[in-house]
């Protein structure tokens, strides 16, 4: 895996020229975003963007000179190159916003379990929120996690440790017939099986309601993804899980991001074989 702390630097190096030209000019970004919606004349741009005619004209000429715009019948059009660079620029900007929003959380926690693709696409977490313990509700992150999970009609989840509520939650969901894909660290697997019950686990696996896998290497990541939310918890730099903070989002793009992260670890896990005696 690439050293995660250098990913943003690598991204910046790759996009430097475009970022320098586009992102250091609010005028250019506004013009490109407006033209991305539809081709426009100079007058239409002047009315919508609300900038001076000279500023618009100067920047349109610069954008045309580098091949970002074409002009036909007085209307300006984005080229394919402009469209791709606009996406890159906005995506990079959103990635920086996410990093800034969760700055204190990310820099004091282990982000090693987040694969390179997850970090490169950190912009997908735009709109996510950090749920933290407060003095009047120290269990707020866990309670919100529990509420979201218990109302799921399908679930993908990674358990890096075994909270006393986890086996109960899984048991109740399986009894309700909810589809669950579960990854669990191997060292906590026996007690999890004992608490949920061998018969229920075997029945759920046999009828296709449960995919139960163990992680071949310890994974320091708590993750739950359904069709309506993503919840992610990380371990602190000292190796302990931070039970006081969770990143939660109900945005479609964040959920997709969580699914891809789950599948990355799912591909590296092995199926659990259960007999009548347990594991």
Coordinates of C-alpha atoms in Angstrom, one line a residue:
X1 CA 0.0 0.0 0.0
X2 CA 1.2 3.5 -0.8
X3 CA 2.2 5.5 2.3
X4 CA -1.2 7.1 3.1
X5 CA 0.2 10.4 4.4
X6 CA 1.7 11.2 0.9
X7 CA -1.5 10.6 -1.1
X8 CA -2.7 14.2 -1.1
X9 CA 0.8 15.4 -2.1
X10 CA 0.8 12.9 -5.0
X11 CA -2.7 14.1 -6.0
X12 CA -1.5 17.7 -5.9
X13 CA 1.6 17.0 -8.0
X14 CA -0.5 15.2 -10.6
X15 CA -3.1 18.0 -10.9
X16 CA -0.8 20.9 -10.1
X17 CA -1.0 22.7 -13.4
X18 CA -4.8 22.5 -13.6
X19 CA -5.3 23.4 -10.0
X20 CA -2.9 26.3 -10.2
X21 CA -4.7 27.7 -13.3
X22 CA -8.3 27.0 -12.3
X23 CA -8.5 27.0 -8.5
X24 CA -6.6 30.2 -8.0
X25 CA -9.3 32.1 -9.9
X26 CA -12.9 32.2 -8.5
X27 CA -13.9 33.8 -11.8
X28 CA -12.7 30.9 -13.9
X29 CA -14.4 28.4 -11.7
X30 CA -17.7 30.3 -11.8
X31 CA -17.5 30.6 -15.6
X32 CA -16.8 26.9 -16.1
X33 CA -19.5 25.8 -13.7
X34 CA -22.0 28.1 -15.5
X35 CA -21.0 26.7 -18.9
X36 CA -21.1 23.2 -17.6
X37 CA -24.9 23.7 -17.1
X38 CA -25.3 24.9 -20.7
X39 CA -23.5 26.9 -23.4
X40 CA -23.9 30.7 -23.0
X41 CA -23.3 34.0 -24.7
X42 CA -21.1 36.7 -23.1
X43 CA -24.3 38.6 -22.2
X44 CA -25.8 35.6 -20.5
X45 CA -22.6 34.9 -18.6
X46 CA -22.5 38.6 -17.5
X47 CA -26.1 38.4 -16.3
X48 CA -25.7 35.1 -14.4
X49 CA -22.2 35.2 -13.0
X50 CA -22.6 38.9 -11.9
X51 CA -19.0 39.9 -12.7
X52 CA -17.6 42.8 -14.7
X53 CA -17.6 42.4 -18.5
X54 CA -13.9 43.0 -18.6
X55 CA -13.2 40.3 -16.0
X56 CA -15.4 37.8 -17.9
X57 CA -13.9 38.6 -21.3
X58 CA -10.3 38.4 -20.0
X59 CA -10.9 35.0 -18.4
X60 CA -12.8 33.6 -21.3
X61 CA -10.0 34.5 -23.6
X62 CA -7.5 32.7 -21.3
X63 CA -9.7 29.6 -21.1
X64 CA -10.0 29.6 -24.9
X65 CA -6.2 30.0 -25.4
X66 CA -5.5 26.8 -23.5
X67 CA -8.2 24.8 -25.2
X68 CA -10.8 24.7 -22.4
X69 CA -13.5 26.6 -24.4
X70 CA -14.7 26.8 -28.0
X71 CA -17.1 29.4 -29.4
X72 CA -19.8 28.9 -32.0
X73 CA -22.6 31.4 -32.9
X74 CA -21.6 33.7 -30.1
X75 CA -22.0 30.9 -27.5
X76 CA -19.1 29.5 -25.4
X77 CA -18.9 25.7 -24.9
X78 CA -16.8 23.6 -22.6
X79 CA -14.3 21.2 -24.3
X80 CA -13.9 17.7 -23.0
X81 CA -10.6 18.7 -21.5
X82 CA -12.2 21.5 -19.6
X83 CA -15.0 19.2 -18.3
X84 CA -12.5 16.7 -17.0
X85 CA -10.3 19.3 -15.4
X86 CA -13.3 21.0 -13.7
X87 CA -14.3 17.6 -12.2
X88 CA -10.7 17.1 -11.0
X89 CA -10.5 20.5 -9.5
X90 CA -13.9 20.4 -7.7
X91 CA -13.2 16.8 -6.5
X92 CA -9.8 17.9 -5.1
X93 CA -11.5 20.9 -3.5
X94 CA -14.1 18.7 -1.8
X95 CA -11.3 16.3 -0.6
X96 CA -9.6 19.2 1.1
X97 CA -12.9 20.3 2.6
X98 CA -13.5 16.8 4.1
X99 CA -9.9 16.7 5.4
X100 CA -10.4 20.1 7.0
X101 CA -13.8 19.1 8.5
X102 CA -12.3 16.1 10.2
X103 CA -8.8 17.4 10.6
X104 CA -8.5 16.8 14.4
X105 CA -10.1 13.3 14.0
X106 CA -8.0 12.1 11.1
X107 CA -4.7 13.4 12.2
X108 CA -5.0 11.7 15.7
X109 CA -6.3 8.3 14.4
X110 CA -4.9 5.4 12.4
X111 CA -6.0 5.8 8.8
X112 CA -4.0 2.7 7.7
X113 CA -7.2 0.6 7.2
X114 CA -8.4 3.1 4.6
X115 CA -7.2 1.8 1.3
X116 CA -5.5 4.1 -1.2
X117 CA -8.7 4.4 -3.3
X118 CA -10.7 5.4 -0.2
X119 CA -8.2 8.1 0.6
X120 CA -8.0 9.3 -3.0
X121 CA -11.8 9.5 -3.1
X122 CA -12.2 11.2 0.3
X123 CA -14.3 13.8 -1.3
X124 CA -17.1 11.2 -1.3
X125 CA -17.5 12.0 2.4
X126 CA -18.6 15.6 1.8
X127 CA -21.7 16.1 3.9
X128 CA -20.7 13.5 6.5
X129 CA -20.8 14.5 10.1
X130 CA -18.7 13.7 13.2
X131 CA -20.9 12.3 16.0
X132 CA -19.1 12.9 19.4
X133 CA -19.8 12.0 23.0
X134 CA -21.1 15.0 25.0
X135 CA -21.3 15.4 28.8
X136 CA -25.1 14.9 28.8
X137 CA -24.8 11.9 26.5
X138 CA -21.5 10.1 26.6
X139 CA -22.9 7.1 24.7
X140 CA -24.2 9.3 21.8
X141 CA -22.0 7.8 19.1
X142 CA -22.8 4.2 20.1
X143 CA -26.5 4.9 20.5
X144 CA -26.8 6.5 17.1
X145 CA -24.8 3.6 15.5
X146 CA -27.1 1.2 17.3
X147 CA -30.3 3.0 16.1
X148 CA -29.1 3.1 12.5
X149 CA -28.0 -0.6 12.4
X150 CA -31.2 -1.9 14.1
X151 CA -33.4 -0.2 11.5
X152 CA -31.4 -1.6 8.6
X153 CA -33.0 -4.1 6.1
X154 CA -29.5 -5.1 4.9
X155 CA -26.1 -4.6 6.4
X156 CA -22.4 -4.9 5.7
X157 CA -20.4 -4.6 8.9
X158 CA -16.8 -4.9 10.2
X159 CA -16.4 -5.7 13.9
X160 CA -12.8 -5.1 15.1
X161 CA -13.7 -5.7 18.7
X162 CA -16.8 -7.1 20.5
X163 CA -19.0 -4.6 22.2
X164 CA -21.6 -6.4 24.4
X165 CA -24.4 -5.1 22.2
X166 CA -23.0 -6.4 18.9
X167 CA -24.0 -10.1 19.3
X168 CA -27.5 -9.1 20.4
X169 CA -27.9 -6.7 17.5
X170 CA -26.8 -9.3 15.0
X171 CA -29.0 -12.0 16.6
X172 CA -32.1 -9.8 16.4
X173 CA -31.4 -8.8 12.8
X174 CA -31.0 -12.4 11.7
X175 CA -34.2 -13.4 13.5
X176 CA -35.9 -10.6 11.5
X177 CA -34.5 -12.0 8.3
X178 CA -32.1 -9.1 7.5
X179 CA -29.3 -9.9 5.1
X180 CA -25.9 -9.4 6.8
X181 CA -22.3 -9.5 5.4
X182 CA -20.1 -9.6 8.5
X183 CA -16.3 -9.4 8.8
X184 CA -14.8 -10.0 12.2
X185 CA -11.3 -10.1 13.7
X186 CA -10.4 -13.8 14.3
X187 CA -9.6 -13.4 18.0
X188 CA -13.1 -12.4 18.9
X189 CA -14.9 -14.9 16.7
X190 CA -15.4 -17.7 19.2
X191 CA -17.2 -15.6 21.8
X192 CA -19.2 -13.9 19.0
X193 CA -20.4 -17.3 17.8
X194 CA -21.2 -18.4 21.4
X195 CA -23.3 -15.3 22.1
X196 CA -25.2 -15.3 18.9
X197 CA -25.8 -19.0 18.9
X198 CA -24.5 -21.8 16.6
X199 CA -27.9 -22.9 15.4
X200 CA -29.0 -19.4 14.3
X201 CA -25.7 -18.7 12.6
X202 CA -25.7 -22.0 10.7
X203 CA -29.3 -21.6 9.6
X204 CA -28.7 -18.0 8.5
X205 CA -25.6 -19.0 6.5
X206 CA -27.5 -22.0 4.9
X207 CA -30.4 -19.9 3.8
X208 CA -28.1 -17.2 2.4
X209 CA -29.1 -14.5 4.9
X210 CA -25.6 -14.3 6.5
X211 CA -22.1 -14.1 5.0
X212 CA -19.7 -14.6 7.9
X213 CA -15.9 -14.1 7.3
X214 CA -12.9 -13.7 9.5
X215 CA -10.1 -11.3 8.9
X216 CA -6.7 -12.9 8.3
X217 CA -4.9 -9.9 9.8
X218 CA -6.1 -7.7 12.6
X219 CA -8.1 -4.8 11.1
X220 CA -8.4 -1.6 13.2
X221 CA -11.5 -0.3 11.6
X222 CA -15.2 -0.3 12.6
X223 CA -17.5 0.0 9.6
X224 CA -21.2 -0.4 9.0
X225 CA -22.9 0.2 5.6
X226 CA -26.5 -0.2 4.6
X227 CA -28.6 1.2 1.8
X228 CA -29.3 4.3 3.9
X229 CA -26.2 5.1 5.9
X230 CA -22.5 4.6 6.6
X231 CA -20.9 4.6 10.0
X232 CA -17.1 4.5 10.5
X233 CA -15.0 4.4 13.6
X234 CA -11.2 4.5 13.8
X235 CA -8.5 3.5 16.3
X236 CA -6.5 6.2 18.1
X237 CA -2.7 6.5 17.7
X238 CA -2.2 4.7 21.0
X239 CA -4.0 1.6 19.6
X240 CA -7.3 2.0 21.4
X241 CA -10.6 2.3 19.7
X242 CA -12.2 5.7 19.9
X243 CA -15.7 5.0 21.2
X244 CA -16.4 8.7 21.6
X245 CA -16.4 9.6 17.9
X246 CA -17.9 8.2 14.7
X247 CA -18.1 9.5 11.2
X248 CA -21.7 9.0 10.0
X249 CA -23.3 9.9 6.6
X250 CA -26.6 9.2 4.9
X251 CA -25.4 10.7 1.6
X252 CA -25.6 8.3 -1.4
X253 CA -22.0 9.0 -2.5
X254 CA -20.7 8.3 1.0
X255 CA -22.6 5.0 1.1
X256 CA -21.0 4.0 -2.2
X257 CA -17.6 4.9 -0.8
X258 CA -18.3 2.8 2.3
X259 CA -19.4 -0.2 0.2
X260 CA -16.1 -0.1 -1.8
X261 CA -14.1 0.1 1.4
X262 CA -16.0 -2.9 2.8
X263 CA -15.5 -4.9 -0.4
X264 CA -11.8 -4.2 -0.3
X265 CA -11.5 -5.9 3.1
X266 CA -14.1 -8.5 2.2
X267 CA -12.0 -9.8 -0.7
X268 CA -9.1 -10.5 1.7
X269 CA -11.2 -12.3 4.4
X270 CA -12.0 -16.0 4.7
X271 CA -15.3 -17.7 5.3
X272 CA -16.1 -19.1 8.7
X273 CA -16.9 -22.8 8.9
X274 CA -19.4 -23.6 11.7
X275 CA -20.3 -27.1 12.9
X276 CA -22.6 -28.2 15.7
X277 CA -19.9 -27.6 18.3
X278 CA -19.2 -24.0 17.1
X279 CA -16.2 -22.8 15.2

